[in-house]
Short mmCIF file of C-alpha atoms in Angstrom, two decimals:
data_model
loop_
_atom_site.label_atom_id
_atom_site.label_comp_id
_atom_site.label_asym_id
_atom_site.label_seq_id
_atom_site.Cartn_x
_atom_site.Cartn_y
_atom_site.Cartn_z
CA MET A 1 92.19 85.88 60.20
CA ASN A 2 90.08 89.02 60.72
CA PHE A 3 90.25 92.44 59.05
CA THR A 4 88.50 95.78 59.52
CA PHE A 5 88.29 98.77 57.21
CA ARG A 6 86.72 102.22 57.58
CA ASN A 7 85.69 105.05 55.28
CA MET A 8 85.65 102.92 52.15
CA ARG A 9 82.94 101.70 49.83
CA ILE A 10 82.06 100.02 46.57
CA GLY A 11 81.12 102.90 44.22
CA GLY A 12 79.86 100.94 41.20
CA LEU A 13 79.45 97.42 39.90
CA LEU A 14 79.38 96.13 36.31
CA VAL A 15 79.18 92.50 35.17
CA VAL A 16 80.07 91.41 31.63
CA VAL A 17 78.79 88.04 30.37
CA PRO A 18 79.34 86.54 26.89
CA GLU A 19 76.16 86.69 24.82
CA ASN A 20 76.89 83.12 23.65
CA GLU A 21 74.63 80.78 25.62
CA SER A 22 74.49 76.97 25.79
CA ARG A 23 71.60 74.96 27.19
CA TYR A 24 72.21 71.95 29.42
CA ALA A 25 69.49 69.99 27.61
CA ASP A 26 71.51 70.32 24.40
CA GLU A 27 74.63 68.88 26.07
CA TRP A 28 73.23 65.60 27.44
CA ASP A 29 74.60 63.57 24.54
CA ASN A 30 78.15 64.67 25.40
CA TYR A 31 78.03 62.94 28.77
CA ASN A 32 78.68 59.33 29.67
CA PHE A 33 75.41 59.04 31.64
CA PRO A 34 71.83 58.03 30.80
CA VAL A 35 69.78 61.00 29.59
CA ALA A 36 67.11 60.37 32.25
CA ASN A 37 69.80 60.75 34.91
CA SER A 38 71.09 64.00 33.41
CA ARG A 39 67.54 65.32 33.19
CA LYS A 40 66.85 64.61 36.86
CA LEU A 41 69.95 66.51 37.91
CA GLN A 42 68.69 69.60 36.12
CA ASN A 43 66.02 70.08 38.77
CA VAL A 44 67.83 68.69 41.79
CA ILE A 45 71.13 70.57 41.42
CA GLY A 46 69.80 73.58 39.52
CA ILE A 47 71.37 73.55 36.05
CA ASP A 48 69.76 75.01 32.93
CA ARG A 49 71.88 77.28 30.73
CA HIS A 50 75.24 78.97 30.92
CA ARG A 51 77.24 81.70 29.17
CA LEU A 52 80.47 80.69 27.46
CA VAL A 53 83.08 82.64 25.56
CA THR A 54 83.64 81.65 21.95
CA GLU A 55 87.04 80.37 20.87
CA GLY A 56 89.91 82.77 21.42
CA THR A 57 88.23 85.11 23.89
CA CYS A 58 90.31 85.75 27.01
CA ALA A 59 89.47 87.03 30.48
CA SER A 60 91.15 90.35 29.59
CA ASP A 61 88.85 90.76 26.55
CA LEU A 62 85.76 90.63 28.78
CA ALA A 63 87.41 92.99 31.27
CA LEU A 64 88.53 95.53 28.65
CA PHE A 65 85.08 95.54 27.07
CA GLY A 66 83.51 96.50 30.39
CA LEU A 67 86.22 99.02 31.35
CA ARG A 68 85.97 100.82 27.98
CA HIS A 69 82.20 100.95 28.36
CA LEU A 70 82.54 102.66 31.75
CA ILE A 71 85.23 105.06 30.50
CA ASP A 72 83.23 105.97 27.34
CA ARG A 73 80.17 106.64 29.44
CA GLY A 74 82.08 108.81 31.90
CA ASP A 75 81.49 106.47 34.86
CA LEU A 76 85.23 105.86 35.24
CA GLN A 77 87.99 108.45 34.75
CA PRO A 78 91.17 106.70 33.54
CA ASP A 79 93.50 109.22 35.23
CA GLU A 80 91.86 108.58 38.60
CA ILE A 81 92.80 104.88 38.71
CA ASP A 82 95.59 104.35 41.26
CA GLY A 83 95.26 100.60 41.61
CA LEU A 84 94.13 97.86 39.22
CA ILE A 85 93.63 94.38 40.70
CA LEU A 86 92.85 91.52 38.34
CA VAL A 87 91.67 88.33 40.02
CA THR A 88 91.88 85.45 37.55
CA GLU A 89 92.82 81.79 37.17
CA THR A 90 92.84 82.09 33.39
CA PRO A 91 95.43 84.79 32.60
CA ASP A 92 96.43 85.73 29.06
CA TYR A 93 100.04 84.67 29.73
CA PHE A 94 102.24 83.19 32.49
CA MET A 95 104.11 86.47 32.14
CA PRO A 96 103.54 89.43 32.09
CA PRO A 97 100.68 89.99 34.54
CA THR A 98 97.38 90.38 32.71
CA SER A 99 96.65 93.51 34.77
CA SER A 100 99.66 95.09 33.02
CA VAL A 101 98.21 94.04 29.65
CA ILE A 102 94.94 95.78 30.56
CA GLN A 103 96.76 98.88 31.83
CA GLY A 104 98.71 99.13 28.57
CA LYS A 105 95.70 98.66 26.31
CA LEU A 106 93.76 101.34 28.20
CA GLY A 107 96.76 103.71 28.17
CA LEU A 108 96.54 104.24 31.91
CA SER A 109 99.01 106.34 33.93
CA GLN A 110 102.34 104.72 34.83
CA ASP A 111 101.94 106.07 38.35
CA MET A 112 99.76 103.20 39.48
CA TRP A 113 99.81 99.70 40.95
CA CYS A 114 98.78 96.72 38.78
CA LEU A 115 98.38 93.43 40.61
CA ASP A 116 97.26 89.97 39.46
CA LEU A 117 95.76 87.70 42.12
CA ASN A 118 95.52 83.95 41.50
CA GLN A 119 92.27 83.19 43.32
CA GLY A 120 89.12 81.36 42.31
CA CYS A 121 85.69 81.26 43.85
CA ALA A 122 86.79 83.21 46.95
CA GLY A 123 88.36 85.83 44.68
CA PHE A 124 85.79 88.60 44.96
CA ALA A 125 86.07 88.62 48.76
CA VAL A 126 89.87 88.29 48.69
CA GLY A 127 90.06 91.00 45.99
CA LEU A 128 87.96 93.36 48.11
CA ILE A 129 90.24 92.81 51.11
CA GLN A 130 93.31 93.49 48.93
CA GLY A 131 91.69 96.56 47.36
CA PHE A 132 90.64 98.02 50.70
CA MET A 133 94.21 97.47 51.99
CA MET A 134 95.52 99.45 49.00
CA LEU A 135 93.05 102.26 49.75
CA GLN A 136 94.60 102.63 53.21
CA GLN A 137 97.57 104.30 51.48
CA GLU A 138 97.31 108.07 51.10
CA SER A 139 98.53 107.89 47.50
CA ILE A 140 95.71 105.55 46.50
CA ASN A 141 92.24 107.04 46.10
CA ARG A 142 90.59 104.74 43.62
CA VAL A 143 91.05 101.02 43.01
CA VAL A 144 89.46 99.10 40.17
CA LEU A 145 88.85 95.49 41.19
CA VAL A 146 88.44 93.31 38.10
CA ASN A 147 87.38 89.68 38.43
CA ALA A 148 87.52 87.77 35.15
CA ASP A 149 87.67 84.11 34.18
CA THR A 150 87.10 81.86 31.19
CA LEU A 151 86.95 78.56 33.06
CA THR A 152 84.90 76.81 30.38
CA ARG A 153 88.04 76.87 28.21
CA THR A 154 89.81 74.77 30.86
CA CYS A 155 87.07 72.17 31.27
CA SER A 156 86.39 68.95 29.39
CA PRO A 157 83.01 69.27 27.60
CA GLN A 158 82.50 65.58 28.53
CA ASP A 159 82.77 66.29 32.27
CA ARG A 160 79.25 66.50 33.65
CA ASN A 161 80.68 67.06 37.11
CA ALA A 162 81.86 70.53 36.06
CA TYR A 163 81.13 71.63 32.49
CA PRO A 164 77.37 72.30 32.75
CA LEU A 165 77.90 74.21 36.00
CA LEU A 166 80.64 76.54 34.77
CA GLY A 167 80.35 79.84 32.94
CA ASP A 168 82.60 82.69 31.82
CA ALA A 169 82.29 86.32 32.92
CA ALA A 170 84.04 89.44 34.18
CA SER A 171 83.10 92.02 36.77
CA ILE A 172 84.36 95.49 37.56
CA ALA A 173 83.98 96.99 41.03
CA ILE A 174 85.12 100.52 41.82
CA LEU A 175 86.57 100.85 45.32
CA GLU A 176 86.87 104.36 46.75
CA PRO A 177 86.97 106.42 49.95
CA SER A 178 83.69 107.13 51.69
CA ALA A 179 82.50 109.59 54.32
CA ASP A 180 80.57 106.74 55.95
CA PRO A 181 82.52 105.77 59.08
CA ALA A 182 80.75 102.39 59.43
CA THR A 183 83.25 99.58 59.87
CA ILE A 184 83.64 96.94 57.18
CA HIS A 185 84.40 93.54 58.70
CA ALA A 186 86.15 90.75 56.82
CA ASN A 187 87.78 87.41 57.48
CA LEU A 188 89.48 84.63 55.59
CA GLN A 189 90.74 81.08 56.04
CA MET A 190 93.14 79.21 53.79
CA ASP A 191 93.65 75.44 53.71
CA GLY A 192 96.49 74.68 51.31
CA ALA A 193 96.55 71.05 52.49
CA GLN A 194 93.52 70.64 50.23
CA HIS A 195 95.04 72.37 47.18
CA GLU A 196 94.45 69.32 44.98
CA LYS A 197 90.68 69.33 45.47
CA ILE A 198 90.09 71.88 42.72
CA MET A 199 92.91 72.07 40.23
CA ILE A 200 94.18 71.90 36.67
CA PRO A 201 96.95 69.29 37.14
CA ALA A 202 98.94 69.94 33.95
CA GLY A 203 100.09 73.00 32.06
CA GLY A 204 102.32 74.62 34.68
CA PHE A 205 105.97 73.87 35.33
CA ARG A 206 105.32 70.94 37.73
CA LEU A 207 103.64 68.96 34.95
CA PRO A 208 104.02 70.68 31.58
CA SER A 209 101.30 70.08 29.03
CA THR A 210 102.08 67.31 26.54
CA PRO A 211 100.03 65.23 24.09
CA ASP A 212 99.67 62.70 26.96
CA THR A 213 98.25 65.21 29.45
CA ALA A 214 95.87 66.45 26.77
CA GLN A 215 94.51 62.92 26.31
CA VAL A 216 90.95 62.58 27.60
CA GLU A 217 90.41 59.47 29.76
CA LEU A 218 87.54 57.88 31.67
CA ALA A 219 87.89 58.98 35.31
CA SER A 220 86.66 57.01 38.33
CA ASP A 221 83.63 59.32 38.59
CA GLY A 222 82.40 58.29 35.14
CA ASN A 223 83.47 61.48 33.37
CA TYR A 224 85.95 61.96 30.56
CA ARG A 225 88.71 64.47 31.21
CA GLY A 226 92.49 64.87 30.82
CA GLN A 227 95.18 66.29 33.08
CA ASP A 228 95.05 69.52 31.10
CA HIS A 229 91.47 69.93 32.26
CA TYR A 230 89.79 71.56 35.22
CA HIS A 231 89.12 69.00 37.92
CA MET A 232 86.92 69.42 40.96
CA ASP A 233 86.31 66.93 43.77
CA GLY A 234 82.69 67.95 44.29
CA ILE A 235 82.26 66.03 47.55
CA ALA A 236 85.42 67.58 49.03
CA VAL A 237 84.07 71.03 48.15
CA LEU A 238 80.74 70.13 49.76
CA ASN A 239 82.60 68.95 52.90
CA PHE A 240 84.54 72.23 52.93
CA VAL A 241 81.31 74.24 52.70
CA GLN A 242 79.53 72.10 55.33
CA ASN A 243 82.37 72.43 57.85
CA GLN A 244 84.05 75.78 57.18
CA ILE A 245 81.38 78.25 56.11
CA PRO A 246 79.00 78.21 59.11
CA PRO A 247 81.82 78.97 61.62
CA LEU A 248 83.32 81.55 59.22
CA ILE A 249 80.01 83.47 59.06
CA GLU A 250 79.43 83.03 62.78
CA ASN A 251 82.88 84.52 63.48
CA LEU A 252 82.25 87.42 61.07
CA LEU A 253 78.92 88.36 62.62
CA SER A 254 80.06 87.98 66.21
CA THR A 255 83.15 90.12 65.52
CA ALA A 256 80.82 92.74 64.02
CA ALA A 257 78.31 92.35 66.90
CA THR A 258 75.63 91.81 64.28
CA ARG A 259 72.70 89.38 64.44
CA LEU A 260 71.90 87.12 61.51
CA ASP A 261 68.50 88.78 61.05
CA GLU A 262 70.09 92.25 60.80
CA VAL A 263 71.69 91.24 57.49
CA ASP A 264 69.53 92.13 54.47
CA TRP A 265 71.25 89.94 51.89
CA PHE A 266 73.64 87.01 51.91
CA MET A 267 75.41 87.29 48.55
CA PHE A 268 77.45 84.10 48.35
CA HIS A 269 79.58 82.39 45.74
CA GLN A 270 77.36 80.29 43.47
CA PRO A 271 78.43 76.64 43.06
CA ASN A 272 74.84 75.50 42.39
CA ARG A 273 71.33 76.00 43.78
CA PHE A 274 71.30 72.71 45.71
CA MET A 275 74.39 73.47 47.81
CA LEU A 276 73.25 77.03 48.52
CA GLU A 277 69.79 75.93 49.70
CA LYS A 278 71.41 73.48 52.11
CA LEU A 279 73.90 76.12 53.26
CA ALA A 280 71.11 78.67 53.89
CA ASP A 281 69.24 76.07 55.96
CA LYS A 282 72.36 75.22 57.93
CA LEU A 283 73.08 78.90 58.65
CA GLY A 284 69.47 79.50 59.64
CA VAL A 285 69.03 82.11 56.91
CA PRO A 286 65.73 82.33 54.96
CA ARG A 287 66.44 80.96 51.47
CA LYS A 288 65.05 84.10 49.84
CA LYS A 289 67.78 86.20 51.50
CA LEU A 290 70.52 84.02 50.01
CA PRO A 291 70.12 84.14 46.20
CA ASN A 292 70.99 80.82 44.54
CA ASP A 293 70.00 81.04 40.86
CA VAL A 294 73.17 82.35 39.18
CA VAL A 295 74.38 78.94 37.96
CA GLU A 296 71.12 78.07 36.20
CA HIS A 297 71.10 81.46 34.41
CA TYR A 298 74.78 82.12 33.67
CA GLY A 299 76.95 79.32 35.09
CA ASN A 300 79.56 79.52 37.84
CA ALA A 301 82.19 81.99 36.63
CA SER A 302 84.51 81.58 39.59
CA SER A 303 85.11 84.86 41.44
CA VAL A 304 82.54 86.74 39.32
CA THR A 305 79.56 84.94 40.86
CA ILE A 306 79.10 87.31 43.82
CA PRO A 307 78.93 90.45 41.64
CA THR A 308 76.62 88.50 39.33
CA ALA A 309 74.35 87.50 42.23
CA ILE A 310 74.18 91.15 43.32
CA THR A 311 73.45 92.65 39.88
CA HIS A 312 71.11 89.80 38.86
CA THR A 313 69.10 90.06 42.09
CA LEU A 314 69.11 93.81 42.78
CA GLY A 315 70.29 95.49 39.55
CA ALA A 316 69.72 99.23 39.23
CA GLY A 317 67.79 99.19 42.51
CA LEU A 318 71.18 99.40 44.17
CA THR A 319 71.74 102.90 42.76
CA GLU A 320 69.08 104.12 45.19
CA ASN A 321 68.79 101.62 48.00
CA THR A 322 71.45 100.52 50.46
CA TYR A 323 71.58 97.15 52.16
CA LYS A 324 73.67 95.45 54.79
CA MET A 325 75.24 92.54 52.94
CA CYS A 326 77.20 89.50 53.95
CA LEU A 327 79.44 88.34 51.09
CA CYS A 328 81.09 84.93 51.14
CA GLY A 329 83.36 83.16 48.67
CA PHE A 330 84.81 79.65 48.89
CA GLY A 331 86.79 77.45 46.53
CA VAL A 332 90.22 76.96 44.99
CA GLY A 333 93.04 76.88 47.55
CA LEU A 334 90.99 75.82 49.36
CA THR A 335 90.14 79.36 50.43
CA CYS A 336 87.10 80.89 52.07
CA SER A 337 86.51 84.53 52.89
CA SER A 338 83.58 86.69 53.97
CA LEU A 339 82.76 90.38 54.40
CA LEU A 340 80.03 92.33 56.13
CA LEU A 341 79.43 95.79 54.65
CA GLN A 342 76.84 98.28 53.44
CA ILE A 343 76.39 98.25 49.67
CA GLY A 344 74.19 100.81 47.92
CA GLY A 345 73.89 104.26 46.42
CA LEU A 346 76.06 102.94 43.58
CA ARG A 347 76.72 105.13 40.53
CA PHE A 348 75.96 102.07 38.39
CA CYS A 349 74.94 98.48 39.01
CA GLU A 350 74.25 96.53 35.84
CA MET A 351 75.02 93.61 33.58
CA MET A 352 75.95 93.70 29.90
CA ASP A 353 76.54 91.19 27.10
CA TYR A 354 79.90 90.70 25.40
CA PRO A 355 79.21 90.21 21.68
CA SER A 356 80.56 86.97 20.19
CA ALA A 357 82.03 88.85 17.22
CA GLN A 358 84.15 91.02 19.50
CA GLN A 359 87.81 90.00 19.60
CA GLU A 360 90.92 91.70 20.93
CA THR A 361 94.27 91.30 19.24
CA ALA A 362 97.46 90.54 21.16
CA MET B 1 68.58 51.79 59.27
CA GLN B 2 65.41 51.13 57.32
CA SER B 3 64.62 54.83 57.02
CA PHE B 4 68.20 55.48 55.85
CA PHE B 5 67.74 52.92 53.06
CA GLU B 6 64.44 54.52 52.09
CA LYS B 7 66.01 57.97 51.92
CA LEU B 8 68.82 56.60 49.78
CA ALA B 9 66.33 54.91 47.45
CA GLU B 10 64.47 58.17 46.99
CA LEU B 11 67.65 60.13 46.21
CA LEU B 12 68.92 57.44 43.85
CA GLY B 13 65.58 57.20 42.08
CA VAL B 14 64.96 53.49 42.71
CA GLU B 15 62.30 51.43 44.52
CA ALA B 16 62.79 51.14 48.30
CA GLY B 17 63.40 47.38 48.05
CA GLU B 18 66.28 47.87 45.66
CA VAL B 19 68.50 49.40 48.34
CA GLN B 20 69.95 46.68 50.60
CA ALA B 21 72.96 46.56 52.88
CA GLU B 22 74.85 44.54 50.29
CA SER B 23 73.91 46.79 47.36
CA VAL B 24 76.99 48.16 45.63
CA LEU B 25 76.86 51.96 45.42
CA ASP B 26 78.45 52.05 41.97
CA SER B 27 75.68 49.80 40.65
CA PHE B 28 73.16 52.67 40.87
CA ASP B 29 72.92 54.80 37.74
CA GLU B 30 72.47 57.91 39.80
CA TRP B 31 75.43 57.25 42.07
CA ASP B 32 77.74 59.66 40.21
CA SER B 33 79.54 62.63 41.67
CA LEU B 34 76.45 64.85 41.58
CA GLY B 35 74.17 62.11 42.88
CA ALA B 36 76.62 61.48 45.71
CA LEU B 37 76.43 65.20 46.50
CA THR B 38 72.73 64.85 47.37
CA VAL B 39 73.40 61.77 49.53
CA VAL B 40 76.30 63.33 51.46
CA SER B 41 74.17 66.42 51.98
CA MET B 42 71.22 64.35 53.28
CA ILE B 43 73.51 62.56 55.75
CA ASP B 44 74.78 65.92 57.02
CA GLU B 45 71.27 67.32 57.34
CA ASP B 46 69.46 64.30 58.80
CA TYR B 47 72.22 62.58 60.77
CA GLY B 48 74.61 65.44 61.58
CA VAL B 49 77.54 63.56 60.07
CA THR B 50 80.03 64.77 57.46
CA VAL B 51 81.09 61.93 55.18
CA LEU B 52 84.43 63.05 53.77
CA SER B 53 85.35 62.66 50.12
CA GLU B 54 88.27 60.33 51.04
CA GLU B 55 85.99 58.18 53.21
CA LEU B 56 83.37 57.94 50.50
CA ALA B 57 86.00 56.78 48.01
CA ARG B 58 86.79 53.79 50.28
CA LEU B 59 83.18 52.63 50.65
CA SER B 60 81.64 50.21 48.22
CA THR B 61 78.27 49.10 49.64
CA VAL B 62 75.22 50.74 51.16
CA GLY B 63 75.90 48.84 54.41
CA GLU B 64 79.40 50.31 54.63
CA LEU B 65 77.97 53.78 54.09
CA TRP B 66 75.44 53.22 56.90
CA GLN B 67 78.31 51.99 59.12
CA GLN B 68 80.18 55.21 58.35
CA VAL B 69 77.14 57.27 59.36
CA GLN B 70 76.85 55.40 62.68
CA THR B 71 80.58 55.76 63.37
CA GLY B 72 80.29 59.48 62.64
CA GLN B 73 77.37 59.85 65.03
CA SER B 74 79.23 58.24 67.92
CA GLY B 75 82.71 59.57 67.14
CA PRO B 76 84.47 62.68 68.47
CA GLY B 77 82.92 65.93 67.30
CA ALA B 78 79.64 64.22 66.51
CA ASN B 79 76.79 66.67 66.83
CA GLY B 80 73.99 64.11 66.84
CA ALA B 81 70.83 64.42 64.80
#
């Protein structure tokens, strides 16, 4: 499914990562594999260190920390926010929406639209599409797109298939009208038939969490996890990327009548360096135009990886320069989505640490 | 077939002679979900065949994996290599 938008832009980008860092080399003893094997994977897959929240920190805590920072600094006016989208798989509660929790804690106007989106690794692209659709309404002039997840809290620390790759983070993107008439192109594909490929089986109403589902067991892939834990079929995700992403990008660029070499940056979701190198090769994109080192620096924080790739790679340079970027997210659903747009001249583009001592109260 | 076995041996971190048609995939230390990722990726890159997660789960030996690659190369939608 294709989308187009005009006269809209990203006005600023902030990424919040927990200051608490864990090194893969310090986790080898947790895994049910020979250390030599774990060590080899470090270089092949691209794993080194990741940022994790400390106990009790929620996605909304990371988000509020960043939003308050922007408001205090005058980069975001609270009374100008007409829409607040929170993309998360790790909400504070089943109900109410966590976007409402954030709205309340910031004391924002009641004359606004708060919306939670349950999306994972495609969630920055899907959130942008949703935010741009909101901006098409005359009553909506500024949308704050928040992506926030604490996936490490859902994952078994004895699961080498996932734990060393994951991280926690939040990002805040300001979406606003623009005088630039250039068209933004977007597309998305959803394959719910594969919804079990990345999932947390227990804890919802289909399979409520019990002492049994919390029990950690040896899985067929040699890892220890329970049904309460995050589970990813890594090969199925690789298959999805191999088969779905090249045609998705081809469709996006042909719809936009844009050649591959006219794109300055390919800012993609970050599962790991290995998969992104192979994907760049398959697309025919020079590897240096498709950054791939987010996982080894911060971990894969679900929908926050694209903002992290942008701020980590370009940082404050994006306050002056403007680039044609192709964004692409893929994951839970299974969902994949891509956008082609100009990003630059931002009011802010930076990353900040969330102190471990910081803690919100309910 | 010989070059396929050699590529597998390299990815699995064993001597070339240790990978035979009858070798059981699970017997290799490095045949875990991340190790399999590198093998499935190599097959896609070098042979133009996608070995699906469900297919992989049904295979037990190196010979069966090679069979799967050959089937994929001759089957519908095969893009050669």
